[in-house]
Coordinates of C-alpha atoms in Angstrom, one line a residue:
M1 CA -88.6 -35.0 -14.5
T2 CA -85.9 -32.9 -12.9
K3 CA -86.7 -29.2 -13.2
N4 CA -84.0 -26.9 -14.5
A5 CA -83.2 -23.5 -12.9
I6 CA -80.9 -20.7 -13.9
V7 CA -79.4 -18.2 -11.5
L8 CA -78.2 -15.0 -13.0
G9 CA -75.5 -13.3 -11.1
A10 CA -72.5 -15.2 -9.5
G11 CA -71.9 -13.1 -6.5
I12 CA -72.3 -14.5 -3.0
V13 CA -76.1 -14.2 -3.2
G14 CA -76.4 -16.0 -6.5
V15 CA -73.9 -18.7 -5.7
S16 CA -75.6 -19.4 -2.4
T17 CA -79.0 -19.6 -4.1
A18 CA -77.6 -21.9 -6.7
I19 CA -76.3 -24.2 -4.0
H20 CA -79.6 -24.4 -2.1
L21 CA -81.6 -25.1 -5.3
Q22 CA -79.1 -27.8 -6.4
R23 CA -79.4 -29.4 -3.0
R24 CA -83.2 -29.5 -3.4
G25 CA -83.1 -31.5 -6.6
R26 CA -83.1 -28.8 -9.2
Q27 CA -80.5 -28.9 -12.0
V28 CA -79.0 -25.5 -11.7
T29 CA -76.9 -23.4 -14.1
L30 CA -75.2 -20.4 -12.6
I31 CA -74.6 -17.6 -15.2
D32 CA -72.6 -14.4 -15.1
R33 CA -70.5 -12.3 -17.5
K34 CA -67.4 -12.9 -15.2
D35 CA -66.2 -15.7 -13.0
P36 CA -68.0 -15.9 -9.6
G37 CA -67.3 -13.3 -7.0
N38 CA -65.5 -10.8 -9.2
E39 CA -67.9 -7.9 -8.8
T40 CA -69.5 -6.5 -5.6
S41 CA -68.7 -9.7 -3.6
F42 CA -65.0 -9.1 -4.3
G43 CA -64.5 -5.9 -2.4
N44 CA -66.1 -5.7 1.0
A45 CA -65.0 -5.5 4.7
G46 CA -65.1 -9.3 4.9
L47 CA -67.5 -9.4 7.9
I48 CA -70.4 -11.8 8.5
Q49 CA -72.2 -9.2 10.6
R50 CA -74.4 -11.0 13.1
E51 CA -74.6 -7.8 15.0
G52 CA -75.9 -5.8 12.0
V53 CA -79.6 -6.1 12.9
A54 CA -80.2 -2.4 12.1
P55 CA -79.7 -1.5 8.4
Y56 CA -77.7 1.7 7.7
G57 CA -80.0 4.6 7.8
F58 CA -79.8 8.0 6.2
P59 CA -78.7 10.9 8.5
Q60 CA -81.6 12.8 10.0
Q61 CA -79.9 15.7 11.8
L62 CA -79.9 18.9 9.9
G63 CA -76.4 19.9 11.1
L64 CA -75.0 16.6 10.0
L65 CA -76.7 16.8 6.6
L66 CA -75.1 20.2 6.1
R67 CA -71.7 18.8 6.9
Y68 CA -72.3 16.0 4.4
A69 CA -73.2 18.7 1.8
L70 CA -69.7 20.0 2.0
N71 CA -68.6 16.7 0.3
N72 CA -65.3 16.5 2.2
R73 CA -65.9 13.4 4.4
I74 CA -64.6 9.9 4.4
D75 CA -67.8 8.1 5.2
A76 CA -69.8 9.7 2.3
H77 CA -69.1 11.4 -1.0
Y78 CA -71.4 12.3 -3.9
H79 CA -71.2 13.3 -7.5
L80 CA -73.1 16.5 -8.0
R81 CA -74.1 15.5 -11.5
A82 CA -75.6 12.3 -10.2
L83 CA -77.9 13.9 -7.7
P84 CA -80.8 14.8 -10.0
S85 CA -81.2 11.1 -11.0
Q86 CA -80.9 9.9 -7.4
I87 CA -82.9 12.5 -5.5
A88 CA -86.1 10.5 -5.5
F89 CA -84.3 7.5 -4.1
L90 CA -82.5 9.5 -1.5
A91 CA -85.7 11.3 -0.4
R92 CA -87.4 7.9 0.2
Y93 CA -84.3 6.6 1.9
W94 CA -84.2 9.6 4.2
W95 CA -88.0 9.2 5.0
N96 CA -87.6 5.6 5.9
S97 CA -84.7 6.4 8.2
N98 CA -86.9 8.3 10.5
A99 CA -86.4 6.9 14.1
R100 CA -89.9 5.4 14.3
R101 CA -89.9 3.8 10.8
H102 CA -86.3 2.6 11.3
V103 CA -87.3 0.6 14.4
I104 CA -90.1 -1.1 12.4
I105 CA -87.7 -1.9 9.5
T106 CA -85.0 -3.2 11.9
R107 CA -87.5 -5.7 13.4
A108 CA -88.4 -6.9 10.0
Y109 CA -84.8 -7.1 8.9
A110 CA -83.4 -8.8 12.0
P111 CA -84.4 -12.4 11.2
L112 CA -82.1 -12.4 8.2
I113 CA -79.2 -11.1 10.2
E114 CA -79.9 -13.4 13.1
N115 CA -79.4 -16.5 10.9
S116 CA -76.4 -15.2 8.9
V117 CA -73.6 -16.9 10.8
V118 CA -75.3 -20.3 11.1
E119 CA -76.2 -20.4 7.4
H120 CA -72.7 -19.4 6.4
K121 CA -71.4 -22.1 8.8
D122 CA -73.3 -24.7 6.8
L123 CA -71.7 -23.7 3.5
I124 CA -68.3 -23.0 5.0
E125 CA -68.1 -26.6 6.3
A126 CA -69.6 -28.1 3.1
S127 CA -67.0 -26.2 1.0
Q128 CA -64.1 -26.9 3.3
A129 CA -63.4 -23.2 3.6
E130 CA -62.7 -23.1 7.4
G131 CA -59.2 -21.8 6.7
L132 CA -60.7 -18.5 5.4
I133 CA -62.7 -17.8 8.6
R134 CA -62.0 -16.2 11.9
K135 CA -64.6 -16.4 14.7
D136 CA -63.4 -13.7 17.1
G137 CA -65.7 -10.8 16.2
W138 CA -64.5 -7.3 15.3
I139 CA -64.0 -3.9 17.1
K140 CA -65.4 -0.4 16.7
I141 CA -63.4 2.4 18.2
F142 CA -64.6 5.9 19.2
R143 CA -62.7 9.2 19.6
T144 CA -65.3 11.0 21.7
E145 CA -67.2 10.0 24.9
A146 CA -70.5 11.1 23.5
K147 CA -70.3 8.8 20.5
R148 CA -68.9 6.0 22.7
D149 CA -71.8 6.3 25.2
G150 CA -74.4 6.5 22.5
A151 CA -73.0 3.3 20.9
F152 CA -73.0 1.6 24.3
A153 CA -76.6 2.4 24.8
E154 CA -77.6 1.2 21.4
A155 CA -75.6 -2.0 21.8
A156 CA -77.4 -2.7 25.1
L157 CA -80.8 -2.3 23.3
W158 CA -79.7 -4.7 20.6
Q159 CA -78.5 -7.2 23.1
N160 CA -81.8 -7.2 24.9
E161 CA -84.0 -7.4 21.9
F162 CA -81.9 -9.3 19.3
G163 CA -79.4 -11.3 21.4
V164 CA -76.4 -9.4 20.1
E165 CA -73.3 -10.0 22.3
Y166 CA -70.7 -7.4 22.9
D167 CA -67.9 -6.1 25.2
S168 CA -67.4 -2.5 26.2
L169 CA -63.8 -1.5 25.7
T170 CA -61.7 1.0 27.6
P171 CA -58.8 2.8 26.0
A172 CA -56.5 0.3 27.9
D173 CA -58.4 -2.6 26.3
I174 CA -57.9 -1.2 22.9
A175 CA -54.2 -0.7 23.6
R176 CA -53.9 -4.3 24.7
M177 CA -55.8 -5.7 21.7
E178 CA -54.0 -3.5 19.2
P179 CA -50.5 -2.7 20.6
H180 CA -49.4 -1.2 17.3
M181 CA -52.3 1.2 17.1
T182 CA -52.0 4.7 18.5
G183 CA -54.5 7.4 19.2
D184 CA -56.5 9.2 21.8
F185 CA -59.5 6.9 21.8
A186 CA -62.3 7.2 24.3
G187 CA -63.2 3.5 24.1
G188 CA -64.8 1.0 21.8
I189 CA -67.0 -2.1 21.3
R190 CA -66.1 -5.6 20.5
W191 CA -68.9 -7.4 18.8
R192 CA -68.5 -11.1 19.8
D193 CA -70.8 -12.9 17.4
P194 CA -69.6 -11.9 13.9
W195 CA -67.2 -14.0 11.8
S196 CA -64.6 -12.4 9.6
V197 CA -63.3 -13.6 6.2
L198 CA -59.7 -13.5 5.3
D199 CA -60.4 -13.4 1.5
P200 CA -64.1 -12.7 0.4
H201 CA -63.4 -13.6 -3.2
A202 CA -61.8 -16.9 -2.1
L203 CA -64.9 -17.7 0.0
T204 CA -67.2 -17.2 -3.0
S205 CA -64.9 -19.3 -5.1
A206 CA -65.0 -22.1 -2.5
Y207 CA -68.8 -22.0 -2.5
R208 CA -68.7 -22.1 -6.3
R209 CA -66.5 -25.3 -6.3
Y210 CA -68.9 -26.9 -3.8
F211 CA -71.8 -26.0 -6.0
E212 CA -70.1 -27.8 -8.9
S213 CA -69.2 -30.8 -6.8
I214 CA -72.9 -31.5 -6.1
G215 CA -73.8 -31.3 -9.8
G216 CA -74.3 -27.7 -10.6
R217 CA -72.5 -25.9 -13.4
F218 CA -71.3 -22.4 -14.2
V219 CA -71.4 -20.8 -17.7
T220 CA -70.8 -17.3 -19.0
G221 CA -73.7 -15.4 -20.3
D222 CA -75.5 -12.0 -20.3
A223 CA -78.7 -11.4 -18.4
A224 CA -79.9 -9.0 -21.1
S225 CA -80.7 -12.1 -23.3
L226 CA -83.1 -13.6 -20.7
G227 CA -86.7 -13.8 -21.9
P228 CA -89.9 -15.9 -21.4
F229 CA -90.0 -19.1 -23.5
G230 CA -93.0 -21.3 -23.4
S231 CA -93.8 -21.9 -19.7
G232 CA -90.3 -21.1 -18.7
W233 CA -87.2 -19.0 -19.6
K234 CA -84.5 -18.9 -22.2
I235 CA -81.1 -17.2 -22.2
M236 CA -78.1 -17.2 -24.5
T237 CA -74.8 -18.4 -23.0
A238 CA -71.3 -19.1 -24.3
E239 CA -72.4 -22.7 -24.8
G240 CA -75.5 -21.7 -26.7
P241 CA -79.2 -21.2 -25.8
L242 CA -80.3 -22.5 -22.4
E243 CA -83.9 -23.2 -21.3
A244 CA -85.1 -23.5 -17.7
D245 CA -88.3 -23.8 -15.7
D246 CA -87.2 -21.1 -13.2
A247 CA -84.9 -18.1 -13.4
V248 CA -83.5 -16.2 -10.4
M249 CA -82.2 -12.7 -10.8
A250 CA -79.4 -12.1 -8.3
L251 CA -77.8 -9.3 -10.2
G252 CA -76.8 -6.9 -7.4
P253 CA -76.6 -3.3 -8.6
W254 CA -77.5 -4.3 -12.2
A255 CA -80.9 -5.7 -11.1
A256 CA -82.8 -2.5 -11.8
V257 CA -81.8 -2.4 -15.4
A258 CA -82.4 -6.2 -16.0
T259 CA -85.8 -6.2 -14.3
R260 CA -86.9 -3.1 -16.2
R261 CA -86.6 -5.0 -19.5
L262 CA -89.3 -7.3 -18.1
G263 CA -91.6 -4.5 -17.1
Y264 CA -90.7 -4.0 -13.4
S265 CA -89.7 -0.7 -11.7
F266 CA -87.5 -1.1 -8.6
P267 CA -86.2 2.1 -6.9
L268 CA -82.7 0.6 -6.6
G269 CA -79.9 3.0 -5.7
V270 CA -76.2 2.2 -5.5
K271 CA -73.6 3.1 -2.9
R272 CA -70.2 2.7 -4.5
G273 CA -67.2 1.8 -2.3
Y274 CA -63.5 1.5 -2.6
H275 CA -60.7 -0.6 -1.1
M276 CA -56.9 -0.8 -1.2
H277 CA -54.5 -3.3 0.4
Y278 CA -51.4 -2.2 2.3
A279 CA -48.3 -3.7 3.8
A280 CA -47.8 -3.2 7.5
G281 CA -44.9 -0.9 8.2
G282 CA -42.1 -1.6 10.6
G283 CA -43.2 -5.1 11.4
A284 CA -46.5 -3.9 12.9
V285 CA -49.5 -6.3 13.2
L286 CA -53.2 -5.5 13.0
N287 CA -55.0 -8.1 15.0
N288 CA -58.7 -7.2 14.5
W289 CA -61.1 -5.9 11.9
T290 CA -61.3 -2.3 13.2
L291 CA -63.7 0.5 12.3
D292 CA -62.7 4.0 13.1
A293 CA -66.3 4.9 13.7
E294 CA -66.2 8.7 13.7
R295 CA -64.1 8.9 10.6
G296 CA -65.9 6.2 8.6
Y297 CA -63.3 3.7 7.3
L298 CA -62.3 0.2 8.3
L299 CA -59.0 -1.6 8.5
A300 CA -59.0 -5.4 8.0
P301 CA -56.1 -7.8 8.3
M302 CA -56.7 -9.9 5.2
R303 CA -54.6 -12.5 3.3
R304 CA -53.4 -10.0 0.7
G305 CA -52.5 -7.3 3.3
I306 CA -54.3 -4.8 5.4
R307 CA -57.5 -3.9 3.5
L308 CA -58.8 -0.3 4.0
T309 CA -62.4 0.1 3.0
T310 CA -64.3 3.3 2.5
G311 CA -67.9 4.4 3.2
A312 CA -70.5 5.2 0.5
E313 CA -70.2 7.1 -2.7
F314 CA -73.4 8.3 -4.3
A315 CA -72.8 8.2 -8.1
T316 CA -74.2 6.6 -11.2
L317 CA -73.3 3.0 -11.6
D318 CA -71.1 3.5 -14.6
A319 CA -69.4 6.8 -13.6
P320 CA -65.6 6.7 -13.6
K321 CA -63.7 6.0 -10.4
T322 CA -63.2 8.9 -8.0
P323 CA -61.4 7.4 -5.0
V324 CA -61.1 10.6 -3.0
Q325 CA -62.6 8.9 0.0
L326 CA -59.8 6.3 -0.1
D327 CA -57.1 9.0 -0.1
R328 CA -58.8 10.8 2.8
A329 CA -59.2 7.6 4.7
E330 CA -55.6 6.6 4.1
A331 CA -54.3 9.9 5.5
V332 CA -56.2 9.4 8.7
A333 CA -55.5 5.7 9.0
R334 CA -51.8 6.4 8.8
T335 CA -52.1 8.5 12.0
I336 CA -53.3 5.5 14.1
F337 CA -51.5 2.6 12.4
P338 CA -48.2 2.3 10.4
L339 CA -49.5 1.4 7.0
G340 CA -46.8 0.6 4.5
V341 CA -46.9 0.7 0.7
R342 CA -50.0 0.2 -1.4
L343 CA -50.1 -3.4 -2.7
D344 CA -52.8 -3.0 -5.4
P345 CA -52.0 -1.3 -8.7
E346 CA -55.1 0.8 -8.4
P347 CA -58.0 1.2 -6.0
W348 CA -60.8 -1.4 -6.3
M349 CA -64.3 -0.1 -6.7
G350 CA -67.7 -1.8 -6.5
A351 CA -71.3 -0.9 -6.0
R352 CA -73.7 -1.9 -3.3
P353 CA -77.4 -2.3 -4.5
C354 CA -79.7 -0.5 -2.1
T355 CA -83.5 -0.1 -1.7
P356 CA -85.0 3.0 -0.1
D357 CA -86.5 0.9 2.8
M358 CA -83.1 -0.7 3.4
M359 CA -84.4 -4.3 3.0
P360 CA -83.5 -6.7 0.2
V361 CA -85.9 -7.8 -2.5
I362 CA -86.4 -11.6 -2.1
G363 CA -89.3 -13.5 -3.6
K364 CA -91.4 -14.2 -6.7
A365 CA -91.8 -11.8 -9.5
P366 CA -95.4 -10.4 -9.3
R367 CA -96.2 -10.7 -13.0
H368 CA -94.3 -13.7 -14.3
Q369 CA -94.3 -17.4 -13.5
G370 CA -91.0 -19.0 -12.7
L371 CA -89.2 -15.7 -12.2
W372 CA -87.6 -14.9 -8.8
F373 CA -85.7 -12.0 -7.4
A374 CA -82.8 -11.8 -4.8
F375 CA -81.0 -8.4 -4.7
G376 CA -80.8 -5.1 -2.8
H377 CA -78.7 -6.3 0.1
A378 CA -76.8 -3.0 0.4
H379 CA -73.9 -3.3 2.9
H380 CA -74.8 -6.8 3.9
G381 CA -74.5 -8.8 0.7
L382 CA -71.7 -11.1 2.1
T383 CA -73.5 -11.4 5.4
L384 CA -76.9 -12.4 3.9
G385 CA -75.9 -14.5 0.9
P386 CA -76.5 -17.9 2.4
V387 CA -79.6 -17.1 4.3
T388 CA -81.1 -15.4 1.2
G389 CA -80.2 -18.5 -0.9
R390 CA -81.9 -20.8 1.5
V391 CA -85.2 -19.0 2.0
L392 CA -85.5 -18.3 -1.8
A393 CA -84.8 -21.9 -2.7
E394 CA -87.3 -23.1 -0.1
L395 CA -89.9 -20.8 -1.7
I396 CA -89.1 -21.9 -5.2
T397 CA -89.4 -25.6 -4.4
G398 CA -92.6 -25.3 -2.5
E399 CA -91.3 -25.4 1.0
T400 CA -92.3 -22.9 3.7
P401 CA -89.3 -20.6 4.3
F402 CA -87.9 -21.1 7.7
I403 CA -88.3 -17.4 8.5
D404 CA -91.0 -15.0 7.5
I405 CA -89.8 -13.2 4.3
S406 CA -93.0 -11.3 3.6
A407 CA -91.4 -8.0 4.4
Y408 CA -88.9 -8.5 1.5
S409 CA -91.5 -9.2 -1.1
P410 CA -91.0 -7.6 -4.6
Q411 CA -94.7 -6.7 -4.4
R412 CA -93.9 -3.8 -2.1
F413 CA -92.4 -1.9 -5.0
N414 CA -94.4 -3.6 -7.9
P415 CA -97.9 -4.4 -6.7

């Protein structure tokens, strides 16, 4: 008999997992409170970051930490009232970001990143979403020679060990690539391998349509109603109760709460982020996804307009919006590019689910049969959705995952 599976969470990770399970002969129902791609997967930089082999670490230098403590930066902001509940997570995050440990984590993390573009390519072609994709990389610009030279040295190391391809850019190169951008830049890097997405929500929606075209279905429901039932699982949906042999939790920043109901304790933090779309003033054109590296914001030429994305906000998941980083970033961005009017009625906000060792949780639940986890992808959820979906589907259906996923096991937090 055909086995049934439910996938909770219809972001890019959940949709990708549902596709790969459906392809392998499971009858899959994708479940979320909202339509696919409307939460964390909706608002991101739109990059499939093949170059992102090293996860984002916590600053180690005392001087930089003191500057962050002033809480006036673009790349990071915190709610003072949230710190007591997050201090344990932040302490473990800082400890794991030590240079020696970060190298070990990077080598364990890299296989996911290294397969990110090829696994997206599979789903992009299957879902006929090529019109949403650009394949010309992205650029990172620097204002000081010290930061530029440090980035060049790091890029050379990544190229040697992980095959990441890049070009070193002079100020003249930046002026040629972005003629409407002005500023006293010291140079930059163009990462050659990443792909960019003109509309991340549309990409997730295209994957969803492909999933349904191969026999999968989507229904609305609440993960809070999931519970063991016989040898499998049962959940309430808008169409009534649904039973399945296997259940996948791909719930992003809500995974900690949902798994806690079943007796698990994951030290999952959140980094909230904001974006806004702008018209381009005076007929200006932005050609490349561009990170102003020393200020901590990114400009991306998307379908809706130029998307400005912010760094990380450390706050509780349900705290009201405080888009101060967006206002700070907009003020700086206007000095290098002629942004026009805001196109969105209000800033978008989402939350990135993060583990203190910077690696996702992918694998079987330690204490339940037929329960599987796929969350904690931090800044790389869009990047890692399809590769995560493939390796987890392989594991669920008894195949040997095509890369070693032992480092991402849920057992590292719940032995």
